[in-house]
mmCIF file of C-alpha atoms in Angstrom:
data_model
loop_
_atom_site.group_PDB
_atom_site.id
_atom_site.type_symbol
_atom_site.label_atom_id
_atom_site.label_comp_id
_atom_site.label_asym_id
_atom_site.label_seq_id
_atom_site.Cartn_x
_atom_site.Cartn_y
_atom_site.Cartn_z
ATOM 1 C CA MET A 1 17.315 37.770 -17.031
ATOM 2 C CA ILE A 2 14.959 35.170 -18.676
ATOM 3 C CA PRO A 3 12.541 32.534 -16.480
ATOM 4 C CA ILE A 4 12.470 29.239 -16.963
ATOM 5 C CA ARG A 5 9.148 28.459 -17.985
ATOM 6 C CA ARG A 6 7.043 25.479 -17.358
ATOM 7 C CA GLU A 7 3.414 26.344 -18.496
ATOM 8 C CA ALA A 8 2.174 29.123 -16.393
ATOM 9 C CA THR A 9 4.939 28.586 -13.529
ATOM 10 C CA VAL A 10 8.528 29.816 -13.962
ATOM 11 C CA ILE A 11 10.743 26.964 -12.661
ATOM 12 C CA GLY A 12 14.135 28.777 -12.942
ATOM 13 C CA LEU A 13 15.768 31.627 -14.110
ATOM 14 C CA LEU A 14 18.743 32.186 -16.656
ATOM 15 C CA MET A 15 20.734 35.159 -16.056
ATOM 16 C CA LEU A 16 22.967 35.841 -19.029
ATOM 17 C CA GLU A 17 24.873 39.493 -19.499
ATOM 18 C CA SER A 18 25.614 41.086 -23.044
ATOM 19 C CA MET A 19 26.682 44.350 -24.461
ATOM 20 C CA THR A 20 23.996 44.367 -27.139
ATOM 21 C CA ASP A 21 20.574 43.918 -26.581
ATOM 22 C CA SER A 22 19.625 42.774 -29.954
ATOM 23 C CA GLN A 23 15.776 40.937 -30.778
ATOM 24 C CA GLU A 24 16.884 37.770 -32.490
ATOM 25 C CA ASP A 25 19.817 37.401 -28.830
ATOM 26 C CA LEU A 26 16.653 37.053 -27.503
ATOM 27 C CA THR A 27 14.180 34.528 -29.169
ATOM 28 C CA PHE A 28 17.301 32.630 -28.753
ATOM 29 C CA LEU A 29 17.611 32.468 -25.443
ATOM 30 C CA ASN A 30 13.876 32.725 -25.540
ATOM 31 C CA ARG A 31 14.498 28.723 -26.903
ATOM 32 C CA LEU A 32 16.737 28.026 -24.859
ATOM 33 C CA SER A 33 14.386 28.753 -21.844
ATOM 34 C CA ASP A 34 11.817 26.372 -23.445
ATOM 35 C CA HIS A 35 14.610 23.508 -23.833
ATOM 36 C CA ALA A 36 15.383 24.197 -20.663
ATOM 37 C CA ALA A 37 12.176 23.905 -18.836
ATOM 38 C CA ILE A 38 11.301 20.333 -20.832
ATOM 39 C CA ALA A 39 14.751 19.560 -19.717
ATOM 40 C CA ILE A 40 14.209 20.211 -15.866
ATOM 41 C CA SER A 41 10.750 19.112 -16.189
ATOM 42 C CA ASN A 42 12.220 15.292 -17.729
ATOM 43 C CA ALA A 43 14.553 15.264 -14.530
ATOM 44 C CA GLN A 44 12.096 15.680 -12.117
ATOM 45 C CA LEU A 45 9.491 13.387 -14.022
ATOM 46 C CA TYR A 46 12.498 10.648 -13.830
ATOM 47 C CA GLY A 47 13.282 11.601 -10.491
ATOM 48 C CA GLU A 48 9.669 11.642 -9.235
ATOM 49 C CA VAL A 49 9.820 7.491 -11.588
ATOM 50 C CA GLN A 50 12.576 6.246 -9.719
ATOM 51 C CA ARG A 51 11.611 6.586 -5.714
ATOM 52 C CA GLY A 52 8.536 4.956 -6.799
ATOM 53 C CA LYS A 53 10.603 2.063 -8.790
ATOM 54 C CA LEU A 54 12.766 2.122 -5.282
ATOM 55 C CA TRP A 55 9.940 2.157 -3.618
ATOM 56 C CA ARG A 56 8.204 -1.346 -4.620
ATOM 57 C CA ARG A 57 11.853 -2.392 -4.458
ATOM 58 C CA ALA A 58 11.914 -1.350 -1.027
ATOM 59 C CA ILE A 59 8.282 -3.191 -0.386
ATOM 60 C CA SER A 60 9.305 -5.906 -2.431
ATOM 61 C CA CYS A 61 12.461 -6.778 0.294
ATOM 62 C CA LEU A 62 10.450 -6.040 3.465
ATOM 63 C CA SER A 63 7.747 -8.622 2.428
ATOM 64 C CA TRP A 64 10.063 -11.151 0.960
ATOM 65 C CA PRO A 65 10.911 -12.068 4.347
ATOM 66 C CA MET A 66 7.934 -12.177 6.115
ATOM 67 C CA ASN A 67 5.971 -14.669 3.380
ATOM 68 C CA SER A 68 3.699 -16.736 4.665
ATOM 69 C CA ARG A 69 5.921 -19.723 5.208
ATOM 70 C CA THR A 70 7.463 -17.958 7.979
ATOM 71 C CA HIS A 71 3.772 -16.553 9.337
ATOM 72 C CA ASP A 72 3.008 -20.307 9.344
ATOM 73 C CA SER A 73 5.612 -21.853 10.371
ATOM 74 C CA ILE A 74 5.998 -19.153 13.115
ATOM 75 C CA LYS A 75 2.078 -20.071 13.897
ATOM 76 C CA GLY A 76 1.885 -23.485 13.347
ATOM 77 C CA TYR A 77 4.969 -23.716 16.054
ATOM 78 C CA SER A 78 3.095 -21.673 19.148
ATOM 79 C CA GLU A 79 0.011 -23.461 18.073
ATOM 80 C CA LEU A 80 1.554 -26.928 18.705
ATOM 81 C CA LEU A 81 3.190 -25.465 22.363
ATOM 82 C CA ALA A 82 -0.711 -24.266 22.916
ATOM 83 C CA ALA A 83 -2.045 -27.680 22.870
ATOM 84 C CA GLY A 84 0.625 -29.207 24.522
ATOM 85 C CA ALA A 85 2.204 -31.501 21.808
ATOM 86 C CA VAL A 86 5.199 -30.890 24.037
ATOM 87 C CA GLY A 87 4.259 -30.895 27.680
ATOM 88 C CA ALA A 88 1.835 -28.924 30.026
ATOM 89 C CA ILE A 89 1.665 -25.368 29.946
ATOM 90 C CA ASN A 90 0.588 -22.685 32.398
ATOM 91 C CA THR A 91 -1.851 -19.939 32.088
ATOM 92 C CA GLN A 92 1.382 -17.007 31.221
ATOM 93 C CA GLN A 93 2.343 -19.783 28.872
ATOM 94 C CA ALA A 94 -0.859 -19.526 27.158
ATOM 95 C CA ASN A 95 -1.364 -16.104 27.409
ATOM 96 C CA PHE A 96 2.518 -15.866 25.566
ATOM 97 C CA LEU A 97 1.826 -18.192 22.657
ATOM 98 C CA ASN A 98 -1.839 -16.532 22.001
ATOM 99 C CA THR A 99 0.132 -13.167 21.712
ATOM 100 C CA ILE A 100 2.433 -15.062 18.944
ATOM 101 C CA ARG A 101 -0.559 -15.513 17.380
ATOM 102 C CA SER A 102 -2.366 -12.671 17.277
ATOM 103 C CA ASN A 103 0.913 -10.815 16.373
ATOM 104 C CA VAL A 104 1.834 -13.114 13.235
ATOM 105 C CA GLU A 105 -1.572 -12.611 12.302
ATOM 106 C CA ARG A 106 -1.520 -8.779 12.402
ATOM 107 C CA MET A 107 2.098 -9.237 10.482
ATOM 108 C CA SER A 108 0.385 -10.895 7.754
ATOM 109 C CA THR A 109 -2.326 -8.618 7.185
ATOM 110 C CA LEU A 110 0.249 -5.834 6.861
ATOM 111 C CA VAL A 111 2.392 -7.227 4.514
ATOM 112 C CA SER A 112 -0.689 -8.534 2.490
ATOM 113 C CA ASP A 113 -1.463 -5.143 2.313
ATOM 114 C CA LEU A 114 2.186 -3.416 1.194
ATOM 115 C CA ASN A 115 2.312 -6.425 -1.574
ATOM 116 C CA ASP A 116 -1.885 -4.898 -2.702
ATOM 117 C CA ASN A 117 -0.851 -0.940 -2.405
ATOM 118 C CA SER A 118 2.380 -2.396 -4.858
ATOM 119 C CA LYS A 119 -0.007 -4.642 -6.609
ATOM 120 C CA ILE A 120 -1.996 -1.193 -6.552
ATOM 121 C CA GLU A 121 0.830 0.790 -7.930
ATOM 122 C CA ALA A 122 1.916 -1.362 -11.228
ATOM 123 C CA GLY A 123 -1.577 -1.453 -12.067
ATOM 124 C CA ARG A 124 -1.986 -5.709 -11.296
ATOM 125 C CA LEU A 125 -4.588 -4.488 -8.671
ATOM 126 C CA ARG A 126 -7.706 -3.826 -10.296
ATOM 127 C CA ILE A 127 -9.937 -2.510 -7.306
ATOM 128 C CA GLU A 128 -13.439 -2.205 -8.047
ATOM 129 C CA PHE A 129 -16.867 -1.378 -5.916
ATOM 130 C CA LYS A 130 -19.949 -3.633 -5.206
ATOM 131 C CA ALA A 131 -23.195 -4.123 -3.946
ATOM 132 C CA VAL A 132 -23.243 -6.306 -0.909
ATOM 133 C CA GLU A 133 -26.168 -7.059 1.528
ATOM 134 C CA VAL A 134 -25.546 -6.196 4.873
ATOM 135 C CA ASN A 135 -26.695 -9.723 6.206
ATOM 136 C CA GLU A 136 -23.551 -11.348 3.808
ATOM 137 C CA LEU A 137 -21.216 -8.467 4.581
ATOM 138 C CA LEU A 138 -21.816 -9.282 7.760
ATOM 139 C CA GLU A 139 -21.778 -13.258 7.762
ATOM 140 C CA GLU A 140 -18.574 -12.428 6.242
ATOM 141 C CA VAL A 141 -17.048 -10.567 9.485
ATOM 142 C CA VAL A 142 -18.468 -13.549 11.808
ATOM 143 C CA LYS A 143 -16.417 -16.561 9.551
ATOM 144 C CA SER A 144 -13.343 -13.917 9.695
ATOM 145 C CA THR A 145 -13.476 -13.514 13.031
ATOM 146 C CA LYS A 146 -14.049 -16.812 14.548
ATOM 147 C CA ARG A 147 -11.328 -18.005 15.853
ATOM 148 C CA GLN A 148 -10.144 -15.181 18.203
ATOM 149 C CA ILE A 149 -14.126 -15.058 19.007
ATOM 150 C CA ASP A 150 -13.269 -18.483 19.624
ATOM 151 C CA ASP A 151 -9.758 -18.382 21.644
ATOM 152 C CA LYS A 152 -11.423 -15.971 24.095
ATOM 153 C CA LYS A 153 -14.650 -17.907 24.999
ATOM 154 C CA GLN A 154 -16.099 -15.043 23.689
ATOM 155 C CA ILE A 155 -19.704 -15.156 21.721
ATOM 156 C CA ILE A 156 -21.167 -13.377 18.965
ATOM 157 C CA GLN A 157 -25.418 -12.750 18.414
ATOM 158 C CA THR A 158 -26.701 -10.506 15.226
ATOM 159 C CA GLU A 159 -29.136 -9.173 14.469
ATOM 160 C CA VAL A 160 -29.686 -7.641 11.003
ATOM 161 C CA PRO A 161 -33.469 -5.737 10.128
ATOM 162 C CA PRO A 162 -34.877 -7.104 7.446
ATOM 163 C CA GLN A 163 -35.186 -4.316 3.951
ATOM 164 C CA LEU A 164 -32.162 -3.495 4.506
ATOM 165 C CA PRO A 165 -30.437 -1.430 1.498
ATOM 166 C CA MET A 166 -27.197 -2.962 -0.592
ATOM 167 C CA TYR A 167 -23.574 -1.295 0.535
ATOM 168 C CA GLY A 168 -21.101 -0.196 -1.131
ATOM 169 C CA VAL A 169 -17.934 -2.446 -0.250
ATOM 170 C CA ILE A 170 -14.188 -1.906 -2.074
ATOM 171 C CA ALA A 171 -13.712 -5.415 -4.160
ATOM 172 C CA TYR A 172 -10.254 -6.639 -5.901
ATOM 173 C CA ALA A 173 -9.280 -9.102 -7.900
ATOM 174 C CA LEU A 174 -5.451 -9.340 -9.395
ATOM 175 C CA ASP A 175 -4.639 -8.811 -13.124
ATOM 176 C CA LYS A 176 -2.493 -12.169 -14.447
#
């Protein structure tokens, strides 16, 4: 019995029967074991690469039908209906339309995140950390949620103490 080792880990066993026990046979079997270890490791790595390609292809196939044109169309028509472009709507219908718009935005974020994940794995998205002022960060958050806040007739008030330290946030850029 000859162990098949990859570095310090045994990944298999080579079991043979022999009538002789020569050093020459053991040397050959050890070399054979080394080659088998390399072949097994290469096959495992190849399998991992193929699964990664399959994952990226699945993400691409999933995100294609959920592209921004589809989202924009659904969002646009729901906003037209909500604005009364084809007639008056009641409160229940308005709530349904708000739910549609909200879900379209969530779906858009999900698709964007999936695409970002694929770009990160492919090395096409560079992630960096940068320091920002709390006021700037807060302004961005308020701006990005303004429509939802207005739709719900809510008000956001912010009070930030002076002299706060800078905070680190993730910034990313597409490598062309």
